[in-house]
Short mmCIF file of the C-alpha atoms (twelve columns), coordinates in Angstrom:
data_MODEL
# 
_entry.id   MODEL 
# 
loop_
_atom_site.group_PDB 
_atom_site.id 
_atom_site.type_symbol 
_atom_site.label_atom_id 
_atom_site.label_alt_id 
_atom_site.label_comp_id 
_atom_site.label_asym_id 
_atom_site.label_seq_id 
_atom_site.Cartn_x 
_atom_site.Cartn_y 
_atom_site.Cartn_z 
_atom_site.pdbx_PDB_model_num 
ATOM 1   C CA . MET A 1   0.000  0.000  0.000   1 
ATOM 2   C CA . THR A 2   1.373  3.387  -1.007  1 
ATOM 3   C CA . SER A 3   1.156  6.241  1.421   1 
ATOM 4   C CA . THR A 4   1.194  9.893  0.434   1 
ATOM 5   C CA . ASN A 5   1.784  13.035 2.365   1 
ATOM 6   C CA . PRO A 6   -0.833 15.723 1.906   1 
ATOM 7   C CA . THR A 7   0.354  18.864 0.129   1 
ATOM 8   C CA . PRO A 8   0.222  21.923 2.382   1 
ATOM 9   C CA . ALA A 9   -2.454 24.403 1.453   1 
ATOM 10  C CA . GLY A 10  -1.316 26.870 -1.209  1 
ATOM 11  C CA . GLN A 11  1.641  24.714 -2.221  1 
ATOM 12  C CA . GLY A 12  -0.023 22.495 -4.820  1 
ATOM 13  C CA . ALA A 13  1.696  21.710 -8.105  1 
ATOM 14  C CA . SER A 14  1.141  24.124 -10.976 1 
ATOM 15  C CA . TYR A 15  2.261  24.571 -14.563 1 
ATOM 16  C CA . ALA A 16  4.203  27.695 -13.575 1 
ATOM 17  C CA . ALA A 17  5.963  25.849 -10.759 1 
ATOM 18  C CA . ALA A 18  6.928  23.169 -13.284 1 
ATOM 19  C CA . GLY A 19  8.586  25.876 -15.386 1 
ATOM 20  C CA . VAL A 20  5.954  26.835 -17.964 1 
ATOM 21  C CA . ASP A 21  4.768  30.446 -17.823 1 
ATOM 22  C CA . ILE A 22  1.529  30.799 -19.789 1 
ATOM 23  C CA . GLU A 23  1.281  34.511 -19.046 1 
ATOM 24  C CA . ALA A 24  4.763  35.083 -20.464 1 
ATOM 25  C CA . GLY A 25  3.684  33.228 -23.598 1 
ATOM 26  C CA . ASP A 26  0.664  35.493 -23.922 1 
ATOM 27  C CA . ARG A 27  2.885  38.571 -23.594 1 
ATOM 28  C CA . ALA A 28  5.176  37.205 -26.295 1 
ATOM 29  C CA . VAL A 29  2.208  36.853 -28.656 1 
ATOM 30  C CA . THR A 30  1.197  40.442 -27.968 1 
ATOM 31  C CA . LEU A 31  4.701  41.714 -28.695 1 
ATOM 32  C CA . MET A 32  5.084  39.765 -31.947 1 
ATOM 33  C CA . LYS A 33  1.752  40.857 -33.464 1 
ATOM 34  C CA . GLU A 34  3.236  44.002 -34.971 1 
ATOM 35  C CA . TRP A 35  5.886  42.057 -36.870 1 
ATOM 36  C CA . VAL A 36  3.617  39.232 -38.033 1 
ATOM 37  C CA . GLY A 37  1.215  41.862 -39.350 1 
ATOM 38  C CA . LYS A 38  3.917  43.156 -41.676 1 
ATOM 39  C CA . ALA A 39  4.550  39.707 -43.206 1 
ATOM 40  C CA . ARG A 40  1.244  39.364 -45.051 1 
ATOM 41  C CA . ARG A 41  0.091  38.842 -48.600 1 
ATOM 42  C CA . PRO A 42  -3.344 39.742 -50.002 1 
ATOM 43  C CA . GLU A 43  -4.267 36.043 -49.709 1 
ATOM 44  C CA . SER A 44  -3.576 35.956 -45.965 1 
ATOM 45  C CA . ILE A 45  -6.733 35.326 -43.945 1 
ATOM 46  C CA . GLY A 46  -7.308 35.901 -40.251 1 
ATOM 47  C CA . THR A 47  -5.055 37.265 -37.556 1 
ATOM 48  C CA . LEU A 48  -2.450 35.961 -35.141 1 
ATOM 49  C CA . GLY A 49  -3.820 33.744 -32.386 1 
ATOM 50  C CA . GLY A 50  -5.867 31.182 -34.292 1 
ATOM 51  C CA . PHE A 51  -5.266 27.451 -34.214 1 
ATOM 52  C CA . ALA A 52  -4.254 27.359 -37.884 1 
ATOM 53  C CA . GLY A 53  -2.966 29.815 -40.437 1 
ATOM 54  C CA . LEU A 54  -5.253 30.465 -43.398 1 
ATOM 55  C CA . PHE A 55  -4.366 31.297 -46.986 1 
ATOM 56  C CA . ASP A 56  -6.882 31.997 -49.760 1 
ATOM 57  C CA . ALA A 57  -6.245 29.249 -52.331 1 
ATOM 58  C CA . SER A 58  -8.601 30.840 -54.850 1 
ATOM 59  C CA . ALA A 59  -5.554 32.870 -55.839 1 
ATOM 60  C CA . LEU A 60  -4.338 29.723 -57.605 1 
ATOM 61  C CA . LYS A 61  -7.287 29.681 -60.035 1 
ATOM 62  C CA . GLY A 62  -5.190 31.558 -62.576 1 
ATOM 63  C CA . TYR A 63  -2.790 28.644 -62.873 1 
ATOM 64  C CA . ARG A 64  -3.298 26.009 -65.554 1 
ATOM 65  C CA . ARG A 65  -2.074 23.155 -63.330 1 
ATOM 66  C CA . PRO A 66  -0.677 24.475 -60.066 1 
ATOM 67  C CA . LEU A 67  1.636  22.225 -58.088 1 
ATOM 68  C CA . LEU A 68  2.281  22.975 -54.427 1 
ATOM 69  C CA . ALA A 69  5.873  22.765 -53.253 1 
ATOM 70  C CA . SER A 70  6.802  22.285 -49.603 1 
ATOM 71  C CA . ALA A 71  10.072 22.681 -47.701 1 
ATOM 72  C CA . THR A 72  11.122 22.668 -44.067 1 
ATOM 73  C CA . ASP A 73  14.407 23.513 -42.368 1 
ATOM 74  C CA . GLY A 74  16.145 25.084 -39.394 1 
ATOM 75  C CA . VAL A 75  19.355 27.071 -38.992 1 
ATOM 76  C CA . GLY A 76  21.470 24.511 -37.184 1 
ATOM 77  C CA . THR A 77  23.950 25.494 -34.515 1 
ATOM 78  C CA . LYS A 78  24.098 29.103 -35.681 1 
ATOM 79  C CA . VAL A 79  21.503 29.664 -32.945 1 
ATOM 80  C CA . ALA A 80  24.269 28.998 -30.394 1 
ATOM 81  C CA . VAL A 81  26.114 32.083 -31.657 1 
ATOM 82  C CA . ALA A 82  22.967 34.211 -31.438 1 
ATOM 83  C CA . GLN A 83  22.389 33.023 -27.887 1 
ATOM 84  C CA . ARG A 84  25.950 33.778 -26.809 1 
ATOM 85  C CA . MET A 85  25.787 37.256 -28.319 1 
ATOM 86  C CA . GLY A 86  22.310 38.022 -27.047 1 
ATOM 87  C CA . VAL A 87  21.294 39.054 -30.575 1 
ATOM 88  C CA . HIS A 88  18.075 37.359 -31.627 1 
ATOM 89  C CA . ASP A 89  16.571 39.429 -34.459 1 
ATOM 90  C CA . THR A 90  18.633 37.975 -37.329 1 
ATOM 91  C CA . ILE A 91  18.289 34.246 -36.788 1 
ATOM 92  C CA . GLY A 92  14.713 34.334 -38.118 1 
ATOM 93  C CA . HIS A 93  15.968 35.891 -41.343 1 
ATOM 94  C CA . ASP A 94  18.274 32.874 -41.685 1 
ATOM 95  C CA . LEU A 95  15.345 30.528 -41.130 1 
ATOM 96  C CA . VAL A 96  13.286 32.068 -43.924 1 
ATOM 97  C CA . ALA A 97  16.238 31.974 -46.310 1 
ATOM 98  C CA . MET A 98  16.856 28.282 -45.717 1 
ATOM 99  C CA . VAL A 99  13.234 27.448 -46.496 1 
ATOM 100 C CA . VAL A 100 12.239 29.769 -49.348 1 
ATOM 101 C CA . ASP A 101 15.476 29.306 -51.269 1 
ATOM 102 C CA . ASP A 102 14.845 25.564 -51.276 1 
ATOM 103 C CA . LEU A 103 11.338 26.198 -52.623 1 
ATOM 104 C CA . VAL A 104 12.475 28.435 -55.457 1 
ATOM 105 C CA . VAL A 105 14.935 25.828 -56.773 1 
ATOM 106 C CA . CYS A 106 12.091 24.086 -58.605 1 
ATOM 107 C CA . GLY A 107 10.742 27.435 -59.785 1 
ATOM 108 C CA . ALA A 108 8.087  27.710 -57.083 1 
ATOM 109 C CA . GLU A 109 6.959  31.079 -55.758 1 
ATOM 110 C CA . PRO A 110 6.965  30.984 -51.933 1 
ATOM 111 C CA . LEU A 111 3.440  31.707 -50.685 1 
ATOM 112 C CA . PHE A 112 3.499  31.316 -46.918 1 
ATOM 113 C CA . MET A 113 5.496  30.050 -43.954 1 
ATOM 114 C CA . THR A 114 4.876  28.807 -40.444 1 
ATOM 115 C CA . ASP A 115 7.465  28.691 -37.683 1 
ATOM 116 C CA . TYR A 116 8.193  26.665 -34.549 1 
ATOM 117 C CA . ILE A 117 10.230 28.162 -31.729 1 
ATOM 118 C CA . SER A 118 11.189 25.932 -28.802 1 
ATOM 119 C CA . VAL A 119 12.603 27.645 -25.719 1 
ATOM 120 C CA . GLY A 120 13.808 26.660 -22.284 1 
ATOM 121 C CA . LYS A 121 12.059 29.673 -20.811 1 
ATOM 122 C CA . VAL A 122 9.726  32.137 -22.496 1 
ATOM 123 C CA . VAL A 123 11.230 35.607 -22.400 1 
ATOM 124 C CA . PRO A 124 8.602  37.618 -24.313 1 
ATOM 125 C CA . GLU A 125 11.036 40.202 -25.691 1 
ATOM 126 C CA . ARG A 126 13.409 37.508 -26.929 1 
ATOM 127 C CA . VAL A 127 10.672 35.514 -28.627 1 
ATOM 128 C CA . ALA A 128 9.296  38.668 -30.235 1 
ATOM 129 C CA . SER A 129 12.787 39.526 -31.491 1 
ATOM 130 C CA . ILE A 130 13.114 36.104 -33.133 1 
ATOM 131 C CA . VAL A 131 9.707  36.498 -34.783 1 
ATOM 132 C CA . LYS A 132 10.688 39.994 -35.944 1 
ATOM 133 C CA . GLY A 133 13.544 38.434 -37.912 1 
ATOM 134 C CA . ILE A 134 11.234 35.791 -39.381 1 
ATOM 135 C CA . ALA A 135 8.699  38.412 -40.438 1 
ATOM 136 C CA . GLU A 136 11.339 40.640 -41.999 1 
ATOM 137 C CA . GLY A 137 12.702 37.634 -43.876 1 
ATOM 138 C CA . CYS A 138 9.235  36.809 -45.186 1 
ATOM 139 C CA . VAL A 139 8.872  40.369 -46.485 1 
ATOM 140 C CA . LEU A 140 12.174 40.033 -48.357 1 
ATOM 141 C CA . ALA A 141 11.034 36.682 -49.767 1 
ATOM 142 C CA . GLY A 142 7.593  37.937 -50.797 1 
ATOM 143 C CA . CYS A 143 5.753  35.354 -48.717 1 
ATOM 144 C CA . ALA A 144 3.359  35.545 -45.781 1 
ATOM 145 C CA . LEU A 145 3.927  34.403 -42.204 1 
ATOM 146 C CA . VAL A 146 0.564  32.809 -41.470 1 
ATOM 147 C CA . GLY A 147 1.195  31.172 -38.116 1 
ATOM 148 C CA . GLY A 148 3.552  29.450 -35.759 1 
ATOM 149 C CA . GLU A 149 4.084  27.952 -32.345 1 
ATOM 150 C CA . THR A 150 6.207  28.813 -29.336 1 
ATOM 151 C CA . ALA A 151 6.788  25.921 -26.955 1 
ATOM 152 C CA . GLU A 152 8.396  26.151 -23.519 1 
ATOM 153 C CA . HIS A 153 10.530 23.113 -22.615 1 
ATOM 154 C CA . PRO A 154 11.839 23.504 -19.044 1 
ATOM 155 C CA . GLY A 155 14.124 20.702 -17.987 1 
ATOM 156 C CA . LEU A 156 14.839 19.820 -21.604 1 
ATOM 157 C CA . MET A 157 16.484 23.121 -22.554 1 
ATOM 158 C CA . GLY A 158 18.296 25.702 -20.450 1 
ATOM 159 C CA . PRO A 159 16.501 28.992 -19.715 1 
ATOM 160 C CA . ASP A 160 18.560 30.863 -22.334 1 
ATOM 161 C CA . GLU A 161 18.446 28.132 -24.963 1 
ATOM 162 C CA . TYR A 162 16.129 27.988 -27.956 1 
ATOM 163 C CA . ASP A 163 15.848 26.481 -31.416 1 
ATOM 164 C CA . VAL A 164 13.877 27.480 -34.483 1 
ATOM 165 C CA . ALA A 165 12.375 25.587 -37.402 1 
ATOM 166 C CA . GLY A 166 10.074 26.552 -40.223 1 
ATOM 167 C CA . ALA A 167 8.009  25.149 -43.058 1 
ATOM 168 C CA . GLY A 168 7.031  26.865 -46.269 1 
ATOM 169 C CA . THR A 169 4.645  26.283 -49.157 1 
ATOM 170 C CA . GLY A 170 5.017  27.556 -52.693 1 
ATOM 171 C CA . VAL A 171 3.390  27.080 -56.079 1 
ATOM 172 C CA . VAL A 172 4.667  26.396 -59.586 1 
ATOM 173 C CA . GLU A 173 3.031  25.549 -62.907 1 
ATOM 174 C CA . ALA A 174 3.428  21.846 -63.640 1 
ATOM 175 C CA . ASP A 175 4.966  22.475 -67.052 1 
ATOM 176 C CA . GLU A 176 7.374  25.108 -65.687 1 
ATOM 177 C CA . ILE A 177 9.150  23.031 -63.048 1 
ATOM 178 C CA . LEU A 178 12.886 23.556 -63.185 1 
ATOM 179 C CA . GLY A 179 15.394 20.780 -62.681 1 
ATOM 180 C CA . ALA A 180 17.772 18.215 -64.082 1 
ATOM 181 C CA . ASP A 181 15.603 17.193 -67.023 1 
ATOM 182 C CA . ARG A 182 15.990 20.670 -68.568 1 
ATOM 183 C CA . ILE A 183 19.782 20.872 -68.423 1 
ATOM 184 C CA . ARG A 184 21.684 20.458 -71.708 1 
ATOM 185 C CA . PRO A 185 25.358 20.297 -72.750 1 
ATOM 186 C CA . GLY A 186 26.681 23.828 -73.242 1 
ATOM 187 C CA . ASP A 187 24.608 25.341 -70.441 1 
ATOM 188 C CA . ALA A 188 26.389 27.913 -68.313 1 
ATOM 189 C CA . VAL A 189 26.742 27.658 -64.542 1 
ATOM 190 C CA . VAL A 190 26.072 31.121 -63.111 1 
ATOM 191 C CA . ALA A 191 27.119 31.606 -59.488 1 
ATOM 192 C CA . MET A 192 25.453 34.084 -57.132 1 
ATOM 193 C CA . GLY A 193 27.563 35.455 -54.301 1 
ATOM 194 C CA . ALA A 194 26.831 34.529 -50.701 1 
ATOM 195 C CA . SER A 195 26.543 37.085 -47.917 1 
ATOM 196 C CA . GLY A 196 28.872 35.008 -45.754 1 
ATOM 197 C CA . LEU A 197 28.757 31.602 -44.108 1 
ATOM 198 C CA . HIS A 198 24.945 31.565 -44.358 1 
ATOM 199 C CA . SER A 199 23.563 28.866 -42.019 1 
ATOM 200 C CA . ASN A 200 25.607 25.756 -42.648 1 
ATOM 201 C CA . GLY A 201 28.772 24.300 -41.207 1 
ATOM 202 C CA . TYR A 202 28.559 26.115 -37.879 1 
ATOM 203 C CA . SER A 203 29.548 23.047 -35.895 1 
ATOM 204 C CA . LEU A 204 32.883 23.119 -37.716 1 
ATOM 205 C CA . VAL A 205 33.118 26.924 -37.595 1 
ATOM 206 C CA . ARG A 206 32.427 27.100 -33.847 1 
ATOM 207 C CA . HIS A 207 34.903 24.284 -33.185 1 
ATOM 208 C CA . VAL A 208 37.631 26.145 -35.070 1 
ATOM 209 C CA . PHE A 209 37.072 29.624 -33.643 1 
ATOM 210 C CA . PHE A 210 36.085 28.754 -30.070 1 
ATOM 211 C CA . ASP A 211 37.589 25.365 -29.223 1 
ATOM 212 C CA . ARG A 212 40.810 25.408 -31.232 1 
ATOM 213 C CA . ALA A 213 41.661 29.105 -31.550 1 
ATOM 214 C CA . GLY A 214 39.996 30.323 -28.355 1 
ATOM 215 C CA . TRP A 215 38.680 33.476 -30.020 1 
ATOM 216 C CA . SER A 216 35.968 35.538 -28.346 1 
ATOM 217 C CA . LEU A 217 32.908 36.840 -30.169 1 
ATOM 218 C CA . ASP A 218 33.879 40.452 -29.441 1 
ATOM 219 C CA . ARG A 219 37.331 40.025 -30.990 1 
ATOM 220 C CA . HIS A 220 37.851 42.508 -33.820 1 
ATOM 221 C CA . VAL A 221 39.165 40.703 -36.892 1 
ATOM 222 C CA . GLU A 222 40.981 42.981 -39.326 1 
ATOM 223 C CA . ASP A 223 40.291 40.751 -42.337 1 
ATOM 224 C CA . PHE A 224 36.565 40.803 -41.567 1 
ATOM 225 C CA . GLY A 225 36.404 44.532 -40.856 1 
ATOM 226 C CA . ARG A 226 34.256 43.783 -37.819 1 
ATOM 227 C CA . THR A 227 34.039 41.511 -34.799 1 
ATOM 228 C CA . LEU A 228 33.967 37.740 -35.057 1 
ATOM 229 C CA . GLY A 229 30.428 37.692 -33.671 1 
ATOM 230 C CA . GLU A 230 29.192 40.173 -36.258 1 
ATOM 231 C CA . GLU A 231 30.727 38.085 -39.033 1 
ATOM 232 C CA . LEU A 232 29.214 34.846 -37.751 1 
ATOM 233 C CA . LEU A 233 25.737 36.366 -37.403 1 
ATOM 234 C CA . GLU A 234 25.661 37.882 -40.901 1 
ATOM 235 C CA . PRO A 235 22.188 36.881 -42.161 1 
ATOM 236 C CA . THR A 236 21.796 34.344 -44.952 1 
ATOM 237 C CA . LYS A 237 21.027 35.971 -48.281 1 
ATOM 238 C CA . ILE A 238 17.500 35.433 -49.563 1 
ATOM 239 C CA . TYR A 239 17.494 34.800 -53.326 1 
ATOM 240 C CA . SER A 240 13.884 33.789 -53.959 1 
ATOM 241 C CA . LEU A 241 12.634 37.005 -55.586 1 
ATOM 242 C CA . ASP A 242 15.829 37.324 -57.627 1 
ATOM 243 C CA . CYS A 243 15.453 33.775 -58.919 1 
ATOM 244 C CA . LEU A 244 11.786 34.283 -59.728 1 
ATOM 245 C CA . ALA A 245 12.634 37.476 -61.600 1 
ATOM 246 C CA . LEU A 246 15.091 35.466 -63.687 1 
ATOM 247 C CA . THR A 247 12.515 32.845 -64.609 1 
ATOM 248 C CA . ARG A 248 10.144 35.578 -65.789 1 
ATOM 249 C CA . ALA A 249 12.750 37.482 -67.792 1 
ATOM 250 C CA . THR A 250 14.809 34.766 -69.469 1 
ATOM 251 C CA . GLU A 251 15.196 31.017 -69.850 1 
ATOM 252 C CA . VAL A 252 16.463 29.177 -66.783 1 
ATOM 253 C CA . HIS A 253 16.984 25.409 -66.702 1 
ATOM 254 C CA . ALA A 254 17.750 24.830 -63.027 1 
ATOM 255 C CA . PHE A 255 18.739 26.384 -59.718 1 
ATOM 256 C CA . SER A 256 20.782 24.894 -56.900 1 
ATOM 257 C CA . HIS A 257 20.697 26.239 -53.343 1 
ATOM 258 C CA . ILE A 258 24.196 25.855 -51.894 1 
ATOM 259 C CA . THR A 259 23.767 24.642 -48.314 1 
ATOM 260 C CA . GLY A 260 25.156 21.650 -46.382 1 
ATOM 261 C CA . GLY A 261 27.252 19.563 -48.743 1 
ATOM 262 C CA . GLY A 262 28.829 22.577 -50.421 1 
ATOM 263 C CA . LEU A 263 28.850 23.758 -54.014 1 
ATOM 264 C CA . ALA A 264 29.741 20.474 -55.721 1 
ATOM 265 C CA . GLY A 265 27.420 18.370 -53.583 1 
ATOM 266 C CA . ASN A 266 24.364 20.572 -54.106 1 
ATOM 267 C CA . LEU A 267 24.951 21.310 -57.781 1 
ATOM 268 C CA . ALA A 268 25.243 17.550 -58.381 1 
ATOM 269 C CA . ARG A 269 21.638 17.189 -57.222 1 
ATOM 270 C CA . VAL A 270 20.400 18.903 -60.414 1 
ATOM 271 C CA . VAL A 271 22.945 17.533 -62.920 1 
ATOM 272 C CA . PRO A 272 21.347 14.652 -64.845 1 
ATOM 273 C CA . ASP A 273 22.926 11.297 -65.594 1 
ATOM 274 C CA . GLY A 274 25.226 11.524 -68.580 1 
ATOM 275 C CA . LEU A 275 26.157 15.170 -68.042 1 
ATOM 276 C CA . HIS A 276 28.938 16.848 -66.086 1 
ATOM 277 C CA . ALA A 277 29.357 20.352 -64.657 1 
ATOM 278 C CA . THR A 278 32.793 21.926 -64.354 1 
ATOM 279 C CA . VAL A 279 33.160 24.859 -61.958 1 
ATOM 280 C CA . ASP A 280 36.300 26.990 -62.142 1 
ATOM 281 C CA . ARG A 281 37.436 28.221 -58.719 1 
ATOM 282 C CA . SER A 282 39.527 30.979 -60.330 1 
ATOM 283 C CA . THR A 283 36.341 32.874 -61.249 1 
ATOM 284 C CA . TRP A 284 35.881 34.142 -57.694 1 
ATOM 285 C CA . SER A 285 37.636 34.827 -54.419 1 
ATOM 286 C CA . PRO A 286 35.894 33.500 -51.280 1 
ATOM 287 C CA . ALA A 287 35.430 35.975 -48.429 1 
ATOM 288 C CA . ALA A 288 38.085 36.132 -45.720 1 
ATOM 289 C CA . VAL A 289 36.042 34.102 -43.246 1 
ATOM 290 C CA . PHE A 290 36.405 30.946 -45.340 1 
ATOM 291 C CA . ARG A 291 40.169 31.306 -45.572 1 
ATOM 292 C CA . THR A 292 40.386 32.047 -41.855 1 
ATOM 293 C CA . VAL A 293 38.439 28.922 -40.901 1 
ATOM 294 C CA . GLY A 294 40.771 26.851 -43.062 1 
ATOM 295 C CA . GLU A 295 43.970 28.375 -41.729 1 
ATOM 296 C CA . LEU A 296 43.029 28.470 -38.027 1 
ATOM 297 C CA . GLY A 297 41.666 24.952 -38.007 1 
ATOM 298 C CA . GLY A 298 44.106 23.369 -40.421 1 
ATOM 299 C CA . VAL A 299 41.042 22.338 -42.435 1 
ATOM 300 C CA . GLU A 300 41.846 20.840 -45.821 1 
ATOM 301 C CA . ARG A 301 40.276 22.470 -48.865 1 
ATOM 302 C CA . ALA A 302 38.203 19.399 -49.688 1 
ATOM 303 C CA . GLU A 303 36.724 19.454 -46.189 1 
ATOM 304 C CA . LEU A 304 35.948 23.171 -46.402 1 
ATOM 305 C CA . GLU A 305 34.289 22.726 -49.788 1 
ATOM 306 C CA . LYS A 306 31.972 19.952 -48.671 1 
ATOM 307 C CA . THR A 307 30.988 21.821 -45.506 1 
ATOM 308 C CA . LEU A 308 30.798 25.532 -46.393 1 
ATOM 309 C CA . ASN A 309 29.396 27.423 -49.377 1 
ATOM 310 C CA . MET A 310 32.812 29.060 -50.085 1 
ATOM 311 C CA . GLY A 311 31.139 32.261 -51.240 1 
ATOM 312 C CA . VAL A 312 28.444 30.888 -53.558 1 
ATOM 313 C CA . GLY A 313 24.934 30.796 -52.139 1 
ATOM 314 C CA . MET A 314 22.848 29.986 -55.220 1 
ATOM 315 C CA . VAL A 315 23.564 28.709 -58.729 1 
ATOM 316 C CA . ALA A 316 21.531 29.150 -61.897 1 
ATOM 317 C CA . VAL A 317 22.054 26.826 -64.850 1 
ATOM 318 C CA . VAL A 318 21.042 28.666 -68.005 1 
ATOM 319 C CA . PRO A 319 21.424 28.172 -71.779 1 
ATOM 320 C CA . PRO A 320 24.256 30.155 -73.397 1 
ATOM 321 C CA . GLU A 321 21.867 32.648 -74.972 1 
ATOM 322 C CA . SER A 322 20.484 33.574 -71.528 1 
ATOM 323 C CA . VAL A 323 23.808 34.386 -69.889 1 
ATOM 324 C CA . GLY A 324 23.832 38.069 -70.787 1 
ATOM 325 C CA . ALA A 325 20.289 38.668 -69.584 1 
ATOM 326 C CA . THR A 326 20.929 36.661 -66.432 1 
ATOM 327 C CA . LEU A 327 24.011 38.610 -65.410 1 
ATOM 328 C CA . SER A 328 22.421 41.926 -66.338 1 
ATOM 329 C CA . LEU A 329 19.241 41.323 -64.356 1 
ATOM 330 C CA . LEU A 330 21.033 40.019 -61.287 1 
ATOM 331 C CA . GLY A 331 23.368 43.009 -61.408 1 
ATOM 332 C CA . GLU A 332 20.425 45.382 -61.544 1 
ATOM 333 C CA . ARG A 333 18.988 43.647 -58.490 1 
ATOM 334 C CA . GLY A 334 22.231 44.009 -56.552 1 
ATOM 335 C CA . VAL A 335 23.210 40.347 -56.720 1 
ATOM 336 C CA . ASP A 336 26.883 39.631 -57.356 1 
ATOM 337 C CA . ALA A 337 26.891 37.046 -60.145 1 
ATOM 338 C CA . TRP A 338 29.358 35.562 -62.612 1 
ATOM 339 C CA . VAL A 339 29.803 32.636 -65.000 1 
ATOM 340 C CA . ALA A 340 31.614 30.010 -62.944 1 
ATOM 341 C CA . GLY A 341 31.475 26.996 -65.232 1 
ATOM 342 C CA . GLU A 342 29.673 24.992 -67.869 1 
ATOM 343 C CA . VAL A 343 27.877 21.732 -68.514 1 
ATOM 344 C CA . SER A 344 29.207 19.097 -70.891 1 
ATOM 345 C CA . GLU A 345 28.833 15.429 -71.701 1 
ATOM 346 C CA . ARG A 346 30.091 13.299 -68.818 1 
ATOM 347 C CA . GLY A 347 31.992 10.801 -70.885 1 
ATOM 348 C CA . ASP A 348 34.112 8.557  -68.664 1 
ATOM 349 C CA . ARG A 349 34.075 11.022 -65.742 1 
ATOM 350 C CA . GLY A 350 32.351 9.424  -62.800 1 
ATOM 351 C CA . GLU A 351 31.413 12.529 -60.829 1 
ATOM 352 C CA . ALA A 352 28.592 14.876 -61.763 1 
ATOM 353 C CA . VAL A 353 30.472 18.022 -60.707 1 
ATOM 354 C CA . ALA A 354 34.165 18.897 -60.587 1 
ATOM 355 C CA . LEU A 355 35.781 21.979 -59.075 1 
ATOM 356 C CA . THR A 356 38.920 22.952 -60.989 1 
ATOM 357 C CA . GLY A 357 41.724 25.489 -60.607 1 
ATOM 358 C CA . ASP A 358 42.538 27.624 -57.589 1 
ATOM 359 C CA . TYR A 359 40.551 30.435 -56.013 1 
ATOM 360 C CA . ALA A 360 41.365 33.936 -57.192 1 
ATOM 361 C CA . GLY A 361 43.279 36.190 -54.838 1 
# 
């Protein structure tokens, strides 16, 4: 027989005593409303606080055969840098970039996103700051933020710890899907410059800077022209509207979002059997942060290239006659772009993509 001791009056268990503050969550929702309200499209229905986000699908009636595209992602251990710096309004921008730039690879226009923020302790101002970054990213991507969830996980996460994830939906005409089946010998590989490390490889980057080199986030790095922390938190570039503008202005055969796996690994995902893409490293000079990671950590070039983007965040594969228009349009939109390689018959070469030469500079 099990005996129990009565709980003294006024000392009963509660959700708050267990570490979950519902009132703090409500305050966070109030603070984030302003930012969510800015990340809307005409098709957005309802307001923040419902059980589900709503989007008016009648907007798709103008499509001949609309296909919905879906993508989900996070930002990896880059959140650890944001937490250490106490800067939380850029990590959401990274989250949007990782999702919408996957969607646009097939030619899909991002329509809306939802987010999931897990925290050890709800600090309303911090949560609102994260959502601010997500909303601002959605504005840059041309999509709506239609909903999300903030979950408090005491005992599982520390009070200052959090993680973010997001899911997005886009739409593309069935006969306009981009990808490997469109690529032909002679196509040009057009690289688009990255804003920095983006949101991949941070486990390696943190190991090199913090564990091996012992650098602090407030250390000013001459080659970066700013502190280490500022360099590491540089937001991921969002290419979705630039890529969509290309598809509307000229012929594009494929895009490749350069994330985990590096340039060769991600470009290989859209190179069809029988063809081969050659990318010439001498056509660009990676930013100083890539060289610094390699030198400080003694990281071999092959390891850097399969972990980091090395200065290329997105690739467009276009026919030769579209190169001029592609470079011109991207230049007008402020995107650094250049011809980095070409597609040819694979022949007896086993790999789909080869990086050749040495980086400029």
